[in-house]
Amino acid sequence: MSRIRETFEGYAIPWSEEKEKLFDGYRDRVLEMNRQMNLTAITDPEEFTEKHYIDSLTCAKVPEFLDAQMVIDVGTGGGFPGVPLAIAFPEKEFTLVDSLAKRIRFIEETCRNLGIDNVTALHGRAEDLAREADLREGFDACVSRAVAPLNVLCELCLPFLRVGGAFIAYKGKAADEELAEAQAAIAALGGQAADAFAGKVLPGQEAHRLLVIRKVSPTEERFPRRAGIPSKRPL
Ligand code: SAH
């Protein structure tokens, strides 16, 4: 049985040959395009499956994610974790955001060519996009992996969530420290730290820990501050 299928069964996500083909197709196109632009440092197909696919799918453990219909991925890069989640959960709608136009163009074209039709790829900085009326507080869940320290990331992500929604941050070994340092930012932005879930990849590979931060009150109009300020002067 393939690793993807095994992981789907572990999480009770419906598996199909069609989904498996989309995973293979997307990986092949990322690796092919990676020769022309920087999409990932990982070029070994098995490592790709673990670090980009199995790791991304850890969200399947999070009840707030399973309940969500509209999901935004902030700083998606080559499409992670957004694209694997979109393939696994075709009934949810995914908006993938990145400030690098080339990466967004790649995701847009590749999803269109493969027939992944629940992905919208948006070019822009999170600080600017969160000011757009149809995006601000327009999502049930926000995911983000390897973009910024948690205190900075909360300012980029929490404004996109409706009250009652959840921000799910993919974090590494420093998860606890980052969470401690983000307490002021979480409170200022209307969030509340709720839960944590550990990922499961093959031995020798590293999985992320998912930190869940619930949105409990609306984000004040002054957040996010203008582009660049959240990382220059973290809350
Ligand atoms: N999430 C992907 C990519 C991580 S690299 C993965 O885990 O593989 C970080 C990405 O975040 C880059 O593609 C960068 O362009 C994007 N990024 C950084 N700051 C951003 C911002 N303020 N708004 C939107 N995208 C941002």
Coordinates of N, CA and C and ligand atoms in Angstrom, one line a residue:
M1 N 0.8 -1.2 0.0 CA 0.0 0.0 0.0 C 0.9 1.2 0.0
S2 N 0.5 2.3 -0.7 CA 1.3 3.5 -0.8 C 1.3 4.2 0.5
R3 N 2.3 5.1 0.8 CA 2.3 5.9 2.0 C 1.1 6.8 2.1
I4 N 0.7 7.3 0.9 CA -0.4 8.3 0.9 C -1.7 7.5 1.3
R5 N -1.9 6.3 0.7 CA -3.1 5.6 1.1 C -3.1 5.2 2.5
E6 N -1.9 4.7 3.0 CA -1.8 4.3 4.4 C -2.2 5.5 5.3
T7 N -1.7 6.7 5.0 CA -1.9 7.9 5.8 C -3.4 8.2 5.8
F8 N -4.0 8.2 4.6 CA -5.4 8.4 4.4 C -6.2 7.5 5.3
E9 N -5.9 6.2 5.3 CA -6.6 5.2 6.1 C -6.5 5.5 7.6
G10 N -5.2 5.9 8.0 CA -5.0 6.2 9.4 C -5.9 7.4 9.9
Y11 N -6.1 8.3 9.0 CA -7.0 9.5 9.4 C -8.4 9.3 9.0
A12 N -8.7 8.2 8.4 CA -10.1 7.9 7.8 C -10.5 9.0 6.8
I13 N -9.6 9.4 5.9 CA -9.9 10.3 4.8 C -10.2 9.3 3.6
P14 N -11.3 9.6 2.9 CA -11.6 8.7 1.8 C -10.5 8.7 0.8
W15 N -10.0 7.6 0.4 CA -8.9 7.5 -0.6 C -9.5 7.1 -1.9
S16 N -8.9 7.5 -3.0 CA -9.2 7.1 -4.3 C -8.0 7.1 -5.2
E17 N -8.1 6.3 -6.3 CA -7.0 6.3 -7.3 C -6.8 7.7 -7.9
E18 N -7.9 8.3 -8.1 CA -7.9 9.7 -8.7 C -7.1 10.6 -7.8
K19 N -7.3 10.6 -6.5 CA -6.6 11.4 -5.5 C -5.1 11.1 -5.6
E20 N -4.8 9.8 -5.6 CA -3.4 9.4 -5.6 C -2.7 9.9 -6.9
K21 N -3.4 9.9 -8.0 CA -2.9 10.4 -9.3 C -2.6 11.9 -9.2
L22 N -3.4 12.6 -8.5 CA -3.2 14.1 -8.3 C -2.0 14.3 -7.5
F23 N -1.8 13.5 -6.4 CA -0.6 13.7 -5.6 C 0.7 13.4 -6.5
D24 N 0.7 12.4 -7.3 CA 1.8 12.1 -8.1 C 2.0 13.2 -9.2
G25 N 0.9 13.6 -9.8 CA 1.0 14.6 -10.8 C 1.6 15.9 -10.3
Y26 N 1.1 16.3 -9.1 CA 1.5 17.6 -8.5 C 3.0 17.5 -8.2
R27 N 3.4 16.4 -7.6 CA 4.9 16.2 -7.2 C 5.7 16.3 -8.5
D28 N 5.3 15.6 -9.5 CA 6.1 15.6 -10.8 C 6.3 17.0 -11.3
R29 N 5.2 17.8 -11.3 CA 5.3 19.1 -11.8 C 6.1 20.0 -11.0
V30 N 6.1 19.9 -9.6 CA 6.9 20.7 -8.8 C 8.4 20.4 -9.0
L31 N 8.7 19.1 -9.1 CA 10.1 18.7 -9.3 C 10.6 19.2 -10.6
E32 N 9.7 19.1 -11.7 CA 10.1 19.6 -13.0 C 10.4 21.1 -13.0
M33 N 9.4 21.8 -12.5 CA 9.5 23.3 -12.5 C 10.6 23.8 -11.5
N34 N 11.0 23.0 -10.6 CA 12.0 23.3 -9.6 C 13.4 23.5 -10.3
R35 N 13.5 23.0 -11.5 CA 14.8 23.3 -12.2 C 14.9 24.7 -12.7
Q36 N 13.7 25.4 -12.8 CA 13.7 26.7 -13.3 C 13.4 27.8 -12.2
M37 N 12.7 27.4 -11.2 CA 12.5 28.3 -10.1 C 12.6 27.6 -8.8
N38 N 12.8 28.3 -7.7 CA 13.0 27.7 -6.4 C 11.6 27.4 -5.8
L39 N 11.2 26.1 -5.8 CA 9.9 25.8 -5.1 C 10.1 25.0 -3.9
T40 N 11.2 24.2 -3.9 CA 11.5 23.3 -2.7 C 12.9 22.9 -2.7
A41 N 13.5 22.6 -1.5 CA 14.9 22.2 -1.4 C 14.9 20.6 -1.5
I42 N 13.7 20.0 -1.5 CA 13.6 18.6 -1.5 C 13.4 18.0 -2.9
T43 N 14.3 17.1 -3.3 CA 14.2 16.6 -4.7 C 14.0 15.1 -4.7
D44 N 14.3 14.4 -3.6 CA 14.1 13.0 -3.5 C 12.6 12.7 -3.4
P45 N 12.0 11.9 -4.3 CA 10.5 11.7 -4.3 C 10.0 11.1 -3.0
E46 N 10.7 10.2 -2.3 CA 10.2 9.7 -1.0 C 10.2 10.7 0.1
E47 N 11.3 11.5 0.1 CA 11.4 12.5 1.1 C 10.3 13.6 0.8
F48 N 10.0 13.8 -0.5 CA 9.0 14.7 -0.9 C 7.6 14.3 -0.3
T49 N 7.3 13.0 -0.4 CA 6.1 12.4 0.1 C 6.0 12.7 1.6
E50 N 7.1 12.4 2.3 CA 7.0 12.6 3.8 C 6.9 14.0 4.2
K51 N 7.8 14.9 3.7 CA 7.9 16.2 4.2 C 6.9 17.2 3.6
H52 N 6.4 16.9 2.4 CA 5.4 17.8 1.8 C 4.0 17.3 1.9
Y53 N 3.9 16.0 1.7 CA 2.5 15.4 1.7 C 2.1 14.9 3.1
I54 N 2.8 14.0 3.7 CA 2.4 13.4 4.9 C 2.3 14.5 6.0
D55 N 3.4 15.3 6.0 CA 3.4 16.4 7.0 C 2.2 17.3 6.8
S56 N 1.9 17.7 5.6 CA 0.8 18.6 5.3 C -0.5 18.1 5.8
L57 N -0.7 16.7 5.7 CA -1.9 16.1 6.0 C -2.2 16.0 7.5
T58 N -1.2 16.4 8.3 CA -1.4 16.3 9.8 C -2.7 17.1 10.2
C59 N -3.1 18.0 9.4 CA -4.3 18.8 9.7 C -5.5 17.9 9.9
A60 N -5.5 16.7 9.3 CA -6.6 15.8 9.4 C -6.9 15.4 10.8
K61 N -5.9 15.7 11.7 CA -6.1 15.4 13.1 C -6.9 16.5 13.9
V62 N -7.0 17.6 13.3 CA -7.5 18.8 14.0 C -9.0 19.0 13.7
P63 N -9.9 18.8 14.8 CA -11.3 18.9 14.6 C -11.8 20.2 13.9
E64 N -11.1 21.3 14.3 CA -11.5 22.6 13.7 C -11.2 22.7 12.2
F65 N -10.2 21.9 11.8 CA -9.9 21.9 10.3 C -11.0 21.0 9.6
L66 N -11.3 19.9 10.2 CA -12.3 19.0 9.6 C -13.6 19.6 9.5
D67 N -13.9 20.5 10.4 CA -15.2 21.2 10.3 C -15.2 22.4 9.4
A68 N -14.1 22.9 8.9 CA -14.0 24.1 8.1 C -14.4 23.8 6.7
Q69 N -15.0 24.9 6.1 CA -15.4 24.8 4.7 C -14.4 25.7 3.9
M70 N -14.2 26.9 4.3 CA -13.3 27.9 3.6 C -11.9 27.9 4.4
V71 N -10.9 27.6 3.7 CA -9.5 27.5 4.3 C -8.6 28.4 3.5
I72 N -7.7 29.1 4.3 CA -6.7 29.9 3.6 C -5.3 29.5 4.1
D73 N -4.4 29.4 3.1 CA -3.0 29.0 3.4 C -2.1 30.2 3.2
V74 N -1.5 30.8 4.2 CA -0.8 32.0 4.1 C 0.7 31.7 4.0
G75 N 1.3 32.2 2.8 CA 2.8 31.9 2.5 C 2.9 30.5 2.1
T76 N 2.1 30.1 1.1 CA 2.0 28.7 0.6 C 3.3 28.2 -0.2
G77 N 4.1 29.2 -0.7 CA 5.3 28.8 -1.4 C 5.0 27.9 -2.6
G78 N 5.5 26.7 -2.6 CA 5.2 25.7 -3.7 C 3.8 25.0 -3.5
G79 N 3.0 25.5 -2.6 CA 1.7 25.0 -2.4 C 1.5 24.1 -1.2
F80 N 2.3 24.4 -0.1 CA 2.2 23.5 1.1 C 1.9 24.3 2.3
P81 N 1.0 23.9 3.1 CA 0.3 22.6 3.0 C -1.0 22.6 2.2
G82 N -1.3 23.8 1.5 CA -2.6 23.9 0.8 C -3.0 22.9 -0.2
V83 N -2.0 22.6 -1.1 CA -2.4 21.7 -2.2 C -2.7 20.3 -1.8
P84 N -1.8 19.7 -1.0 CA -2.1 18.3 -0.5 C -3.5 18.3 0.3
L85 N -3.8 19.3 1.0 CA -5.0 19.3 1.8 C -6.2 19.5 0.8
A86 N -6.0 20.2 -0.3 CA -7.1 20.4 -1.2 C -7.4 19.1 -2.0
I87 N -6.3 18.4 -2.3 CA -6.5 17.1 -3.0 C -7.2 16.1 -2.0
A88 N -6.8 16.1 -0.7 CA -7.4 15.1 0.2 C -8.8 15.5 0.6
F89 N -9.2 16.8 0.6 CA -10.5 17.3 1.0 C -11.2 18.1 -0.1
P90 N -11.6 17.4 -1.2 CA -12.1 18.1 -2.4 C -13.4 18.9 -2.1
E91 N -14.1 18.6 -0.9 CA -15.3 19.3 -0.6 C -15.1 20.7 0.1
K92 N -13.8 20.9 0.5 CA -13.5 22.2 1.1 C -12.9 23.2 0.0
E93 N -13.0 24.5 0.2 CA -12.5 25.5 -0.7 C -11.2 26.1 -0.1
F94 N -10.1 26.1 -0.9 CA -8.8 26.6 -0.4 C -8.4 27.8 -1.2
T95 N -7.9 28.8 -0.4 CA -7.3 30.0 -1.0 C -5.8 30.0 -0.6
L96 N -4.9 30.0 -1.6 CA -3.5 29.9 -1.3 C -2.9 31.3 -1.6
V97 N -2.2 31.8 -0.6 CA -1.6 33.2 -0.8 C -0.1 33.1 -0.7
D98 N 0.5 33.9 -1.6 CA 2.0 34.1 -1.5 C 2.4 35.4 -2.1
S99 N 3.4 36.0 -1.5 CA 3.9 37.3 -2.0 C 4.8 37.2 -3.3
L100 N 5.1 35.9 -3.6 CA 5.9 35.8 -4.9 C 5.1 35.4 -6.0
A101 N 5.0 36.2 -7.0 CA 4.0 36.0 -8.1 C 4.3 34.7 -8.9
K102 N 5.6 34.4 -9.1 CA 6.0 33.2 -9.9 C 5.4 32.0 -9.3
R103 N 5.5 31.9 -7.9 CA 5.0 30.7 -7.3 C 3.5 30.6 -7.4
I104 N 2.8 31.7 -7.3 CA 1.3 31.7 -7.4 C 0.9 31.3 -8.8
R105 N 1.7 31.8 -9.8 CA 1.3 31.5 -11.2 C 1.5 30.0 -11.4
F106 N 2.6 29.4 -10.8 CA 2.8 28.0 -11.0 C 1.7 27.2 -10.4
I107 N 1.3 27.5 -9.2 CA 0.2 26.8 -8.5 C -1.1 26.9 -9.3
E108 N -1.4 28.1 -9.7 CA -2.6 28.3 -10.5 C -2.7 27.5 -11.7
E109 N -1.6 27.5 -12.5 CA -1.6 26.8 -13.8 C -1.6 25.3 -13.5
T110 N -0.8 24.8 -12.5 CA -0.7 23.4 -12.3 C -2.0 22.8 -11.8
C111 N -2.7 23.5 -10.9 CA -4.0 23.1 -10.4 C -5.0 23.0 -11.6
R112 N -4.9 24.0 -12.4 CA -5.9 24.1 -13.6 C -5.6 22.9 -14.5
N113 N -4.3 22.6 -14.8 CA -4.0 21.5 -15.7 C -4.3 20.2 -15.1
L114 N -4.2 20.0 -13.8 CA -4.4 18.7 -13.2 C -5.9 18.5 -12.9
G115 N -6.7 19.6 -12.9 CA -8.1 19.5 -12.6 C -8.4 19.6 -11.1
I116 N -7.5 20.2 -10.3 CA -7.7 20.5 -8.9 C -8.5 21.8 -8.8
D117 N -9.8 21.7 -8.7 CA -10.7 22.9 -8.9 C -11.1 23.5 -7.6
N118 N -10.6 23.1 -6.5 CA -11.0 23.7 -5.2 C -9.9 24.6 -4.7
V119 N -9.0 25.0 -5.6 CA -7.9 25.9 -5.2 C -7.9 27.2 -5.9
T120 N -7.9 28.3 -5.2 CA -7.7 29.7 -5.7 C -6.4 30.2 -5.3
A121 N -5.5 30.6 -6.2 CA -4.2 31.1 -5.8 C -4.1 32.6 -6.0
L122 N -3.8 33.2 -4.9 CA -3.8 34.7 -4.8 C -2.4 35.3 -4.6
H123 N -2.0 36.2 -5.4 CA -0.7 36.9 -5.2 C -0.9 38.1 -4.4
G124 N 0.0 38.2 -3.4 CA 0.0 39.4 -2.5 C 0.5 39.2 -1.2
R125 N 0.8 40.2 -0.4 CA 1.2 40.1 0.9 C 0.0 39.9 1.8
A126 N 0.1 39.0 2.8 CA -1.0 38.8 3.7 C -1.5 40.1 4.4
E127 N -0.5 41.0 4.7 CA -0.9 42.3 5.3 C -1.8 43.1 4.5
D128 N -1.7 43.0 3.1 CA -2.5 43.8 2.2 C -3.8 43.0 1.9
L129 N -3.7 41.7 1.7 CA -4.9 41.0 1.3 C -5.9 40.9 2.5
A130 N -5.4 41.0 3.7 CA -6.3 40.9 4.9 C -7.2 42.2 5.0
R131 N -6.9 43.2 4.2 CA -7.7 44.4 4.2 C -8.8 44.4 3.2
E132 N -8.8 43.3 2.3 CA -9.8 43.2 1.3 C -11.1 42.6 1.9
A133 N -12.2 43.3 1.6 CA -13.5 43.0 2.3 C -13.9 41.5 2.2
D134 N -13.7 40.9 1.0 CA -14.1 39.6 0.9 C -13.2 38.5 1.5
L135 N -12.0 39.0 1.9 CA -11.1 38.1 2.5 C -11.0 38.2 4.0
R136 N -11.1 39.4 4.5 CA -11.0 39.7 6.0 C -12.1 39.0 6.7
E137 N -11.8 38.2 7.7 CA -12.7 37.4 8.5 C -13.6 36.6 7.6
G138 N -13.1 36.1 6.5 CA -13.9 35.3 5.6 C -13.6 33.8 5.6
F139 N -12.8 33.3 6.5 CA -12.4 31.9 6.5 C -12.6 31.2 7.8
D140 N -12.9 29.9 7.7 CA -13.2 29.1 8.9 C -11.8 28.6 9.5
A141 N -10.8 28.4 8.6 CA -9.5 27.9 9.1 C -8.4 28.6 8.3
C142 N -7.3 28.9 9.0 CA -6.1 29.4 8.3 C -5.0 28.4 8.7
V143 N -4.2 28.0 7.6 CA -3.0 27.2 7.9 C -1.8 27.9 7.4
S144 N -0.6 27.6 8.0 CA 0.6 28.2 7.5 C 1.8 27.4 8.0
R145 N 2.8 27.2 7.1 CA 3.9 26.4 7.4 C 5.2 27.1 7.0
A146 N 6.1 27.3 7.9 CA 7.5 27.8 7.6 C 7.5 29.2 7.0
V147 N 6.7 30.1 7.6 CA 6.6 31.4 7.1 C 7.3 32.5 8.0
A148 N 7.0 32.4 9.3 CA 7.5 33.4 10.2 C 7.3 32.9 11.6
P149 N 8.0 33.5 12.6 CA 7.8 33.1 14.0 C 6.3 33.4 14.4
L150 N 5.8 32.6 15.4 CA 4.4 32.6 15.7 C 3.9 34.0 16.0
N151 N 4.6 34.9 16.7 CA 4.1 36.2 17.1 C 3.9 37.0 15.8
V152 N 4.8 36.9 14.8 CA 4.6 37.6 13.6 C 3.4 37.0 12.8
L153 N 3.4 35.7 12.7 CA 2.5 34.9 11.9 C 1.0 35.2 12.4
C154 N 0.8 35.3 13.7 CA -0.5 35.6 14.2 C -1.1 36.9 13.5
E155 N -0.3 37.9 13.4 CA -0.8 39.1 12.8 C -1.1 39.0 11.3
L156 N -0.4 38.0 10.6 CA -0.7 37.8 9.2 C -1.9 36.9 9.0
C157 N -2.2 36.1 10.0 CA -3.2 35.0 9.8 C -4.5 35.3 10.5
L158 N -4.5 35.7 11.7 CA -5.8 35.9 12.5 C -6.8 36.8 11.8
P159 N -6.4 37.9 11.2 CA -7.4 38.8 10.5 C -8.2 38.1 9.5
F160 N -7.7 37.0 8.9 CA -8.5 36.3 7.9 C -9.6 35.4 8.4
L161 N -9.6 35.2 9.7 CA -10.5 34.2 10.3 C -11.8 34.9 10.8
R162 N -12.9 34.2 10.6 CA -14.2 34.7 11.3 C -14.1 34.3 12.7
V163 N -14.8 35.0 13.6 CA -14.9 34.6 15.0 C -15.4 33.2 15.1
G164 N -14.7 32.3 15.8 CA -15.1 30.9 15.9 C -14.2 30.0 15.0
G165 N -13.4 30.7 14.1 CA -12.5 29.9 13.2 C -11.2 29.6 14.0
A166 N -10.3 28.9 13.3 CA -9.1 28.5 13.9 C -7.9 28.6 13.0
F167 N -6.8 29.1 13.6 CA -5.5 29.2 12.9 C -4.7 28.0 13.4
I168 N -4.2 27.3 12.4 CA -3.4 26.1 12.6 C -2.0 26.3 12.1
A169 N -1.0 26.5 13.0 CA 0.4 26.8 12.6 C 1.2 25.5 12.7
Y170 N 1.9 25.3 11.6 CA 2.8 24.1 11.5 C 4.2 24.6 12.1
K171 N 4.6 24.0 13.2 CA 5.7 24.5 13.9 C 6.7 23.4 14.2
G172 N 8.0 23.8 14.4 CA 9.1 22.8 14.6 C 9.4 22.7 16.1
K173 N 10.6 22.4 16.3 CA 11.1 22.1 17.7 C 10.8 23.2 18.7
A174 N 10.8 24.5 18.2 CA 10.7 25.6 19.0 C 9.2 26.0 19.3
A175 N 8.3 25.1 19.0 CA 6.9 25.4 19.1 C 6.5 26.0 20.5
D176 N 7.0 25.4 21.5 CA 6.6 25.9 22.9 C 7.1 27.3 23.1
E177 N 8.4 27.5 22.8 CA 9.0 28.9 23.0 C 8.2 29.9 22.2
E178 N 8.0 29.5 20.9 CA 7.3 30.5 20.0 C 5.9 30.8 20.6
L179 N 5.2 29.8 21.1 CA 3.9 30.0 21.7 C 4.0 31.0 22.9
A180 N 5.0 30.7 23.8 CA 5.2 31.6 24.9 C 5.4 33.0 24.5
E181 N 6.2 33.2 23.4 CA 6.6 34.6 23.0 C 5.4 35.2 22.2
A182 N 4.4 34.4 21.8 CA 3.3 35.0 21.0 C 2.1 35.3 21.9
Q183 N 2.2 35.2 23.2 CA 1.0 35.4 24.0 C 0.4 36.8 23.8
A184 N 1.2 37.8 23.8 CA 0.7 39.2 23.7 C 0.0 39.4 22.3
A185 N 0.7 38.8 21.3 CA 0.1 39.0 19.9 C -1.2 38.2 19.8
I186 N -1.3 37.0 20.3 CA -2.5 36.3 20.3 C -3.7 37.0 20.9
A187 N -3.4 37.6 22.1 CA -4.5 38.3 22.8 C -4.9 39.6 22.0
A188 N -3.9 40.3 21.5 CA -4.1 41.6 20.8 C -5.0 41.4 19.6
L189 N -4.8 40.2 19.0 CA -5.5 40.0 17.6 C -6.8 39.2 17.8
G190 N -7.2 38.9 19.0 CA -8.5 38.3 19.2 C -8.4 36.7 19.2
G191 N -7.2 36.2 19.5 CA -7.0 34.8 19.5 C -7.0 34.2 20.9
Q192 N -6.9 32.9 20.9 CA -6.8 32.1 22.2 C -6.1 30.8 21.9
A193 N -5.0 30.5 22.4 CA -4.3 29.3 22.2 C -5.1 28.1 22.7
A194 N -5.3 27.1 21.9 CA -6.3 26.0 22.3 C -5.7 24.6 22.4
D195 N -4.8 24.2 21.4 CA -4.5 22.8 21.3 C -3.2 22.6 20.6
A196 N -2.7 21.4 20.6 CA -1.5 21.0 19.8 C -1.6 19.6 19.4
F197 N -1.1 19.3 18.2 CA -1.1 18.0 17.6 C 0.2 17.6 17.0
A198 N 0.7 16.4 17.2 CA 2.0 16.0 16.6 C 1.8 15.3 15.3
G199 N 2.6 15.6 14.4 CA 2.6 14.9 13.0 C 3.2 13.5 13.1
K200 N 3.0 12.8 12.1 CA 3.5 11.4 12.0 C 4.2 11.1 10.7
V201 N 5.5 11.1 10.6 CA 6.1 10.7 9.4 C 7.1 9.6 9.6
L202 N 7.7 9.0 8.6 CA 8.6 7.9 8.8 C 9.8 8.3 9.6
P203 N 10.4 7.2 10.3 CA 11.6 7.5 11.1 C 12.7 8.2 10.3
G204 N 13.4 9.1 10.9 CA 14.4 9.8 10.1 C 14.0 11.1 9.5
Q205 N 12.7 11.2 9.4 CA 12.1 12.5 8.8 C 11.5 13.3 10.0
E206 N 11.4 14.6 9.8 CA 10.9 15.4 10.9 C 9.5 15.9 10.6
A207 N 8.6 15.6 11.6 CA 7.2 16.1 11.4 C 7.0 17.4 12.2
H208 N 6.1 18.2 11.8 CA 5.8 19.4 12.5 C 4.8 19.2 13.6
R209 N 4.8 20.1 14.6 CA 3.7 20.1 15.5 C 2.7 21.2 15.1
L210 N 1.4 20.9 15.2 CA 0.4 21.8 14.9 C -0.1 22.5 16.1
L211 N 0.0 23.9 16.1 CA -0.5 24.7 17.2 C -1.9 25.2 16.7
V212 N -2.9 25.1 17.5 CA -4.2 25.6 17.2 C -4.5 26.8 18.0
I213 N -4.8 27.9 17.3 CA -5.2 29.1 18.0 C -6.6 29.5 17.5
R214 N -7.5 29.6 18.4 CA -8.9 29.9 18.1 C -9.1 31.4 18.0
K215 N -10.0 31.8 17.1 CA -10.3 33.2 17.1 C -11.6 33.4 17.9
V216 N -11.4 34.2 19.0 CA -12.5 34.3 20.0 C -13.2 35.7 19.9
S217 N -12.5 36.7 19.3 CA -13.1 38.0 19.1 C -12.6 38.7 17.9
P218 N -13.3 39.6 17.3 CA -12.9 40.2 16.0 C -11.6 40.9 16.1
T219 N -10.8 40.9 15.1 CA -9.5 41.6 15.1 C -9.7 43.1 14.9
E220 N -9.1 43.9 15.7 CA -9.2 45.3 15.6 C -8.8 45.8 14.2
E221 N -9.5 46.9 13.8 CA -9.3 47.5 12.4 C -7.8 47.8 12.2
R222 N -7.0 48.2 13.2 CA -5.6 48.6 13.0 C -4.7 47.4 12.7
F223 N -5.2 46.2 12.8 CA -4.3 45.0 12.4 C -4.8 44.4 11.1
P224 N -4.0 43.8 10.3 CA -2.5 43.9 10.4 C -2.0 45.3 10.1
R225 N -0.9 45.6 10.7 CA -0.2 46.8 10.4 C 0.4 46.7 9.0
R226 N 0.9 47.8 8.4 CA 1.2 47.8 7.0 C 2.4 46.8 6.7
A227 N 2.4 46.4 5.4 CA 3.4 45.3 5.0 C 4.8 45.6 5.5
G228 N 5.3 44.5 6.2 CA 6.7 44.6 6.7 C 6.8 44.9 8.1
I229 N 5.8 45.7 8.7 CA 5.8 46.1 10.1 C 5.7 44.9 11.0
P230 N 4.8 43.9 10.7 CA 4.6 42.8 11.7 C 5.9 42.1 12.0
S231 N 6.8 41.9 10.9 CA 8.1 41.2 11.2 C 9.1 42.2 11.8
K232 N 9.0 43.5 11.4 CA 10.0 44.4 11.9 C 9.8 44.7 13.4
R233 N 8.5 44.9 13.8 CA 8.2 45.2 15.2 C 7.1 44.2 15.7
P234 N 7.4 43.0 15.9 CA 6.4 42.0 16.4 C 5.6 42.5 17.6
L235 N 4.4 42.1 17.6 CA 3.5 42.5 18.8 C 4.0 41.9 20.1
Ligands
SAH1 N1 4.5 27.1 3.2 C1 5.5 26.6 2.3 C2 6.6 27.7 1.9 C3 7.4 28.3 3.0 S1 8.6 29.5 2.5 C4 6.2 25.4 2.8 O1 6.1 25.1 3.9 O2 6.9 24.7 2.0 C5 7.7 31.0 3.0 C6 6.8 31.6 1.9 O3 6.0 32.6 2.5 C7 7.5 32.2 0.7 O4 7.0 31.6 -0.5 C8 7.3 33.7 0.9 O5 7.1 34.3 -0.4 C9 5.9 33.7 1.6 N2 5.7 34.9 2.4 C10 6.5 35.4 3.4 N3 6.0 36.5 4.0 C11 4.7 36.7 3.4 C12 3.7 37.6 3.5 N4 3.8 38.6 4.4 N5 2.6 37.5 2.8 C13 2.5 36.5 1.9 N6 3.5 35.5 1.7 C14 4.6 35.6 2.4

